[in-house]
């Protein structure tokens, strides 16, 4: 158990989804909302997502143990080159063809085109 008395992830979770050590309430988790949820994201979470349109890594980012991790060297994990150049306007106007091209071999396909559009709209409204 590396956590000890650390509560960095609990304290940092933007939606308070980590309710106690080792316990995530999936019904409050940004990753659940943006990847798995098929319905609309509940409006009560408006303003809590920062810019997370697919998944969330806040808990991983604040974990002091993750500073010891090494960067990957696996080319398959690198983002599609077009992804890095998409502007905010282009995200708003993303087409299904662009979605399929950019996320061809990506986990982002799990949320489907309609889900990504929903997530973008939720962040925008």
mmCIF file with all atom_site columns, C-alpha atoms in Angstrom:
data_model
loop_
_atom_site.group_PDB
_atom_site.id
_atom_site.type_symbol
_atom_site.label_atom_id
_atom_site.label_alt_id
_atom_site.label_comp_id
_atom_site.label_asym_id
_atom_site.label_entity_id
_atom_site.label_seq_id
_atom_site.pdbx_PDB_ins_code
_atom_site.Cartn_x
_atom_site.Cartn_y
_atom_site.Cartn_z
_atom_site.occupancy
_atom_site.B_iso_or_equiv
_atom_site.pdbx_formal_charge
_atom_site.auth_seq_id
_atom_site.auth_comp_id
_atom_site.auth_asym_id
_atom_site.auth_atom_id
_atom_site.pdbx_PDB_model_num
ATOM 1   C CA . UNK A 1 1   ? 0.000   0.000  0.000   1.00 0.00 ? 1   UNK A CA 1
ATOM 2   C CA . UNK A 1 2   ? 1.795   3.091  -1.243  1.00 0.00 ? 2   UNK A CA 1
ATOM 3   C CA . UNK A 1 3   ? -0.991  5.522  -0.386  1.00 0.00 ? 3   UNK A CA 1
ATOM 4   C CA . UNK A 1 4   ? -0.582  5.597  3.390   1.00 0.00 ? 4   UNK A CA 1
ATOM 5   C CA . UNK A 1 5   ? -2.296  8.737  4.633   1.00 0.00 ? 5   UNK A CA 1
ATOM 6   C CA . UNK A 1 6   ? -2.111  10.498 1.262   1.00 0.00 ? 6   UNK A CA 1
ATOM 7   C CA . UNK A 1 7   ? -5.423  11.853 0.007   1.00 0.00 ? 7   UNK A CA 1
ATOM 8   C CA . UNK A 1 8   ? -4.138  13.807 -3.004  1.00 0.00 ? 8   UNK A CA 1
ATOM 9   C CA . UNK A 1 9   ? -6.445  12.037 -5.458  1.00 0.00 ? 9   UNK A CA 1
ATOM 10  C CA . UNK A 1 10  ? -9.475  12.346 -3.182  1.00 0.00 ? 10  UNK A CA 1
ATOM 11  C CA . UNK A 1 11  ? -8.817  16.045 -2.631  1.00 0.00 ? 11  UNK A CA 1
ATOM 12  C CA . UNK A 1 12  ? -8.159  16.786 -6.315  1.00 0.00 ? 12  UNK A CA 1
ATOM 13  C CA . UNK A 1 13  ? -11.059 14.917 -7.932  1.00 0.00 ? 13  UNK A CA 1
ATOM 14  C CA . UNK A 1 14  ? -13.126 17.654 -9.609  1.00 0.00 ? 14  UNK A CA 1
ATOM 15  C CA . UNK A 1 15  ? -16.441 15.821 -9.152  1.00 0.00 ? 15  UNK A CA 1
ATOM 16  C CA . UNK A 1 16  ? -15.679 14.249 -5.755  1.00 0.00 ? 16  UNK A CA 1
ATOM 17  C CA . UNK A 1 17  ? -15.995 10.809 -7.361  1.00 0.00 ? 17  UNK A CA 1
ATOM 18  C CA . UNK A 1 18  ? -13.266 9.337  -5.151  1.00 0.00 ? 18  UNK A CA 1
ATOM 19  C CA . UNK A 1 19  ? -15.316 9.012  -1.996  1.00 0.00 ? 19  UNK A CA 1
ATOM 20  C CA . UNK A 1 20  ? -12.740 7.270  0.204   1.00 0.00 ? 20  UNK A CA 1
ATOM 21  C CA . UNK A 1 21  ? -9.410  5.508  -0.302  1.00 0.00 ? 21  UNK A CA 1
ATOM 22  C CA . UNK A 1 22  ? -9.694  2.949  -3.115  1.00 0.00 ? 22  UNK A CA 1
ATOM 23  C CA . UNK A 1 23  ? -13.371 3.718  -3.737  1.00 0.00 ? 23  UNK A CA 1
ATOM 24  C CA . UNK A 1 24  ? -14.612 5.534  -6.846  1.00 0.00 ? 24  UNK A CA 1
ATOM 25  C CA . UNK A 1 25  ? -18.284 6.380  -7.231  1.00 0.00 ? 25  UNK A CA 1
ATOM 26  C CA . UNK A 1 26  ? -18.604 5.788  -10.959 1.00 0.00 ? 26  UNK A CA 1
ATOM 27  C CA . UNK A 1 27  ? -21.826 7.795  -11.088 1.00 0.00 ? 27  UNK A CA 1
ATOM 28  C CA . UNK A 1 28  ? -19.740 10.928 -10.420 1.00 0.00 ? 28  UNK A CA 1
ATOM 29  C CA . UNK A 1 29  ? -16.619 10.092 -12.445 1.00 0.00 ? 29  UNK A CA 1
ATOM 30  C CA . UNK A 1 30  ? -15.687 12.221 -15.479 1.00 0.00 ? 30  UNK A CA 1
ATOM 31  C CA . UNK A 1 31  ? -14.210 9.164  -17.202 1.00 0.00 ? 31  UNK A CA 1
ATOM 32  C CA . UNK A 1 32  ? -17.511 7.344  -16.830 1.00 0.00 ? 32  UNK A CA 1
ATOM 33  C CA . UNK A 1 33  ? -19.509 10.315 -18.106 1.00 0.00 ? 33  UNK A CA 1
ATOM 34  C CA . UNK A 1 34  ? -17.296 11.000 -21.115 1.00 0.00 ? 34  UNK A CA 1
ATOM 35  C CA . UNK A 1 35  ? -16.582 7.413  -22.174 1.00 0.00 ? 35  UNK A CA 1
ATOM 36  C CA . UNK A 1 36  ? -19.260 4.988  -20.984 1.00 0.00 ? 36  UNK A CA 1
ATOM 37  C CA . UNK A 1 37  ? -22.426 7.025  -20.382 1.00 0.00 ? 37  UNK A CA 1
ATOM 38  C CA . UNK A 1 38  ? -24.854 6.790  -23.295 1.00 0.00 ? 38  UNK A CA 1
ATOM 39  C CA . UNK A 1 39  ? -27.282 9.447  -22.019 1.00 0.00 ? 39  UNK A CA 1
ATOM 40  C CA . UNK A 1 40  ? -26.745 13.156 -21.490 1.00 0.00 ? 40  UNK A CA 1
ATOM 41  C CA . UNK A 1 41  ? -24.246 14.194 -18.843 1.00 0.00 ? 41  UNK A CA 1
ATOM 42  C CA . UNK A 1 42  ? -26.158 15.424 -15.762 1.00 0.00 ? 42  UNK A CA 1
ATOM 43  C CA . UNK A 1 43  ? -26.256 19.223 -15.699 1.00 0.00 ? 43  UNK A CA 1
ATOM 44  C CA . UNK A 1 44  ? -25.293 19.270 -12.002 1.00 0.00 ? 44  UNK A CA 1
ATOM 45  C CA . UNK A 1 45  ? -21.713 18.540 -13.117 1.00 0.00 ? 45  UNK A CA 1
ATOM 46  C CA . UNK A 1 46  ? -21.538 21.634 -15.340 1.00 0.00 ? 46  UNK A CA 1
ATOM 47  C CA . UNK A 1 47  ? -18.307 23.556 -14.797 1.00 0.00 ? 47  UNK A CA 1
ATOM 48  C CA . UNK A 1 48  ? -16.515 20.648 -13.096 1.00 0.00 ? 48  UNK A CA 1
ATOM 49  C CA . UNK A 1 49  ? -14.959 18.998 -16.162 1.00 0.00 ? 49  UNK A CA 1
ATOM 50  C CA . UNK A 1 50  ? -12.277 21.589 -16.958 1.00 0.00 ? 50  UNK A CA 1
ATOM 51  C CA . UNK A 1 51  ? -11.415 20.589 -20.553 1.00 0.00 ? 51  UNK A CA 1
ATOM 52  C CA . UNK A 1 52  ? -11.796 16.815 -20.207 1.00 0.00 ? 52  UNK A CA 1
ATOM 53  C CA . UNK A 1 53  ? -13.761 15.724 -23.271 1.00 0.00 ? 53  UNK A CA 1
ATOM 54  C CA . UNK A 1 54  ? -12.672 12.078 -23.069 1.00 0.00 ? 54  UNK A CA 1
ATOM 55  C CA . UNK A 1 55  ? -11.674 10.518 -19.786 1.00 0.00 ? 55  UNK A CA 1
ATOM 56  C CA . UNK A 1 56  ? -9.944  12.270 -16.919 1.00 0.00 ? 56  UNK A CA 1
ATOM 57  C CA . UNK A 1 57  ? -6.493  11.878 -15.412 1.00 0.00 ? 57  UNK A CA 1
ATOM 58  C CA . UNK A 1 58  ? -6.654  14.297 -12.481 1.00 0.00 ? 58  UNK A CA 1
ATOM 59  C CA . UNK A 1 59  ? -6.185  11.530 -9.910  1.00 0.00 ? 59  UNK A CA 1
ATOM 60  C CA . UNK A 1 60  ? -3.233  10.137 -11.870 1.00 0.00 ? 60  UNK A CA 1
ATOM 61  C CA . UNK A 1 61  ? -1.711  13.590 -12.353 1.00 0.00 ? 61  UNK A CA 1
ATOM 62  C CA . UNK A 1 62  ? -1.693  14.375 -8.620  1.00 0.00 ? 62  UNK A CA 1
ATOM 63  C CA . UNK A 1 63  ? -0.545  10.965 -7.365  1.00 0.00 ? 63  UNK A CA 1
ATOM 64  C CA . UNK A 1 64  ? 2.951   11.433 -5.916  1.00 0.00 ? 64  UNK A CA 1
ATOM 65  C CA . UNK A 1 65  ? 3.880   7.864  -6.878  1.00 0.00 ? 65  UNK A CA 1
ATOM 66  C CA . UNK A 1 66  ? 3.331   8.587  -10.553 1.00 0.00 ? 66  UNK A CA 1
ATOM 67  C CA . UNK A 1 67  ? 6.306   10.921 -10.641 1.00 0.00 ? 67  UNK A CA 1
ATOM 68  C CA . UNK A 1 68  ? 8.427   7.763  -10.597 1.00 0.00 ? 68  UNK A CA 1
ATOM 69  C CA . UNK A 1 69  ? 6.817   6.382  -13.744 1.00 0.00 ? 69  UNK A CA 1
ATOM 70  C CA . UNK A 1 70  ? 8.783   6.388  -16.957 1.00 0.00 ? 70  UNK A CA 1
ATOM 71  C CA . UNK A 1 71  ? 7.547   7.810  -20.229 1.00 0.00 ? 71  UNK A CA 1
ATOM 72  C CA . UNK A 1 72  ? 6.409   5.166  -22.686 1.00 0.00 ? 72  UNK A CA 1
ATOM 73  C CA . UNK A 1 73  ? 8.331   4.389  -25.824 1.00 0.00 ? 73  UNK A CA 1
ATOM 74  C CA . UNK A 1 74  ? 5.524   2.637  -27.693 1.00 0.00 ? 74  UNK A CA 1
ATOM 75  C CA . UNK A 1 75  ? 4.699   4.279  -31.045 1.00 0.00 ? 75  UNK A CA 1
ATOM 76  C CA . UNK A 1 76  ? 1.185   2.788  -31.022 1.00 0.00 ? 76  UNK A CA 1
ATOM 77  C CA . UNK A 1 77  ? 0.374   4.966  -27.986 1.00 0.00 ? 77  UNK A CA 1
ATOM 78  C CA . UNK A 1 78  ? 1.319   8.190  -29.755 1.00 0.00 ? 78  UNK A CA 1
ATOM 79  C CA . UNK A 1 79  ? -1.587  10.401 -30.825 1.00 0.00 ? 79  UNK A CA 1
ATOM 80  C CA . UNK A 1 80  ? -2.542  10.674 -34.483 1.00 0.00 ? 80  UNK A CA 1
ATOM 81  C CA . UNK A 1 81  ? -0.573  13.645 -35.924 1.00 0.00 ? 81  UNK A CA 1
ATOM 82  C CA . UNK A 1 82  ? -3.788  15.402 -37.022 1.00 0.00 ? 82  UNK A CA 1
ATOM 83  C CA . UNK A 1 83  ? -5.099  15.286 -33.459 1.00 0.00 ? 83  UNK A CA 1
ATOM 84  C CA . UNK A 1 84  ? -2.386  17.620 -32.213 1.00 0.00 ? 84  UNK A CA 1
ATOM 85  C CA . UNK A 1 85  ? -3.293  20.357 -34.681 1.00 0.00 ? 85  UNK A CA 1
ATOM 86  C CA . UNK A 1 86  ? -7.086  20.468 -34.240 1.00 0.00 ? 86  UNK A CA 1
ATOM 87  C CA . UNK A 1 87  ? -8.244  23.944 -33.219 1.00 0.00 ? 87  UNK A CA 1
ATOM 88  C CA . UNK A 1 88  ? -11.096 24.677 -30.820 1.00 0.00 ? 88  UNK A CA 1
ATOM 89  C CA . UNK A 1 89  ? -13.249 25.734 -33.775 1.00 0.00 ? 89  UNK A CA 1
ATOM 90  C CA . UNK A 1 90  ? -12.457 22.473 -35.572 1.00 0.00 ? 90  UNK A CA 1
ATOM 91  C CA . UNK A 1 91  ? -13.437 20.474 -32.471 1.00 0.00 ? 91  UNK A CA 1
ATOM 92  C CA . UNK A 1 92  ? -16.794 22.275 -32.505 1.00 0.00 ? 92  UNK A CA 1
ATOM 93  C CA . UNK A 1 93  ? -17.271 21.402 -36.177 1.00 0.00 ? 93  UNK A CA 1
ATOM 94  C CA . UNK A 1 94  ? -15.700 17.919 -36.206 1.00 0.00 ? 94  UNK A CA 1
ATOM 95  C CA . UNK A 1 95  ? -17.245 15.619 -38.788 1.00 0.00 ? 95  UNK A CA 1
ATOM 96  C CA . UNK A 1 96  ? -17.787 11.904 -38.524 1.00 0.00 ? 96  UNK A CA 1
ATOM 97  C CA . UNK A 1 97  ? -15.203 11.365 -41.286 1.00 0.00 ? 97  UNK A CA 1
ATOM 98  C CA . UNK A 1 98  ? -12.575 13.322 -39.342 1.00 0.00 ? 98  UNK A CA 1
ATOM 99  C CA . UNK A 1 99  ? -13.502 11.436 -36.167 1.00 0.00 ? 99  UNK A CA 1
ATOM 100 C CA . UNK A 1 100 ? -13.025 8.099  -37.930 1.00 0.00 ? 100 UNK A CA 1
ATOM 101 C CA . UNK A 1 101 ? -9.684  9.182  -39.423 1.00 0.00 ? 101 UNK A CA 1
ATOM 102 C CA . UNK A 1 102 ? -8.164  10.712 -36.305 1.00 0.00 ? 102 UNK A CA 1
ATOM 103 C CA . UNK A 1 103 ? -9.401  8.057  -33.872 1.00 0.00 ? 103 UNK A CA 1
ATOM 104 C CA . UNK A 1 104 ? -9.115  5.027  -36.168 1.00 0.00 ? 104 UNK A CA 1
ATOM 105 C CA . UNK A 1 105 ? -7.024  2.935  -33.749 1.00 0.00 ? 105 UNK A CA 1
ATOM 106 C CA . UNK A 1 106 ? -7.886  4.810  -30.574 1.00 0.00 ? 106 UNK A CA 1
ATOM 107 C CA . UNK A 1 107 ? -9.863  4.098  -27.425 1.00 0.00 ? 107 UNK A CA 1
ATOM 108 C CA . UNK A 1 108 ? -11.750 7.332  -28.148 1.00 0.00 ? 108 UNK A CA 1
ATOM 109 C CA . UNK A 1 109 ? -13.881 5.254  -30.526 1.00 0.00 ? 109 UNK A CA 1
ATOM 110 C CA . UNK A 1 110 ? -15.533 3.792  -27.410 1.00 0.00 ? 110 UNK A CA 1
ATOM 111 C CA . UNK A 1 111 ? -17.472 6.995  -26.889 1.00 0.00 ? 111 UNK A CA 1
ATOM 112 C CA . UNK A 1 112 ? -18.487 7.051  -30.563 1.00 0.00 ? 112 UNK A CA 1
ATOM 113 C CA . UNK A 1 113 ? -18.850 10.177 -32.682 1.00 0.00 ? 113 UNK A CA 1
ATOM 114 C CA . UNK A 1 114 ? -22.161 11.168 -31.084 1.00 0.00 ? 114 UNK A CA 1
ATOM 115 C CA . UNK A 1 115 ? -20.680 10.782 -27.601 1.00 0.00 ? 115 UNK A CA 1
ATOM 116 C CA . UNK A 1 116 ? -17.699 12.977 -28.424 1.00 0.00 ? 116 UNK A CA 1
ATOM 117 C CA . UNK A 1 117 ? -20.001 15.640 -29.884 1.00 0.00 ? 117 UNK A CA 1
ATOM 118 C CA . UNK A 1 118 ? -22.111 15.451 -26.695 1.00 0.00 ? 118 UNK A CA 1
ATOM 119 C CA . UNK A 1 119 ? -18.982 15.894 -24.570 1.00 0.00 ? 119 UNK A CA 1
ATOM 120 C CA . UNK A 1 120 ? -17.793 18.879 -26.620 1.00 0.00 ? 120 UNK A CA 1
ATOM 121 C CA . UNK A 1 121 ? -21.231 20.500 -26.347 1.00 0.00 ? 121 UNK A CA 1
ATOM 122 C CA . UNK A 1 122 ? -21.320 19.869 -22.585 1.00 0.00 ? 122 UNK A CA 1
ATOM 123 C CA . UNK A 1 123 ? -17.969 21.634 -22.164 1.00 0.00 ? 123 UNK A CA 1
ATOM 124 C CA . UNK A 1 124 ? -19.069 24.514 -24.361 1.00 0.00 ? 124 UNK A CA 1
ATOM 125 C CA . UNK A 1 125 ? -22.540 25.257 -22.978 1.00 0.00 ? 125 UNK A CA 1
#
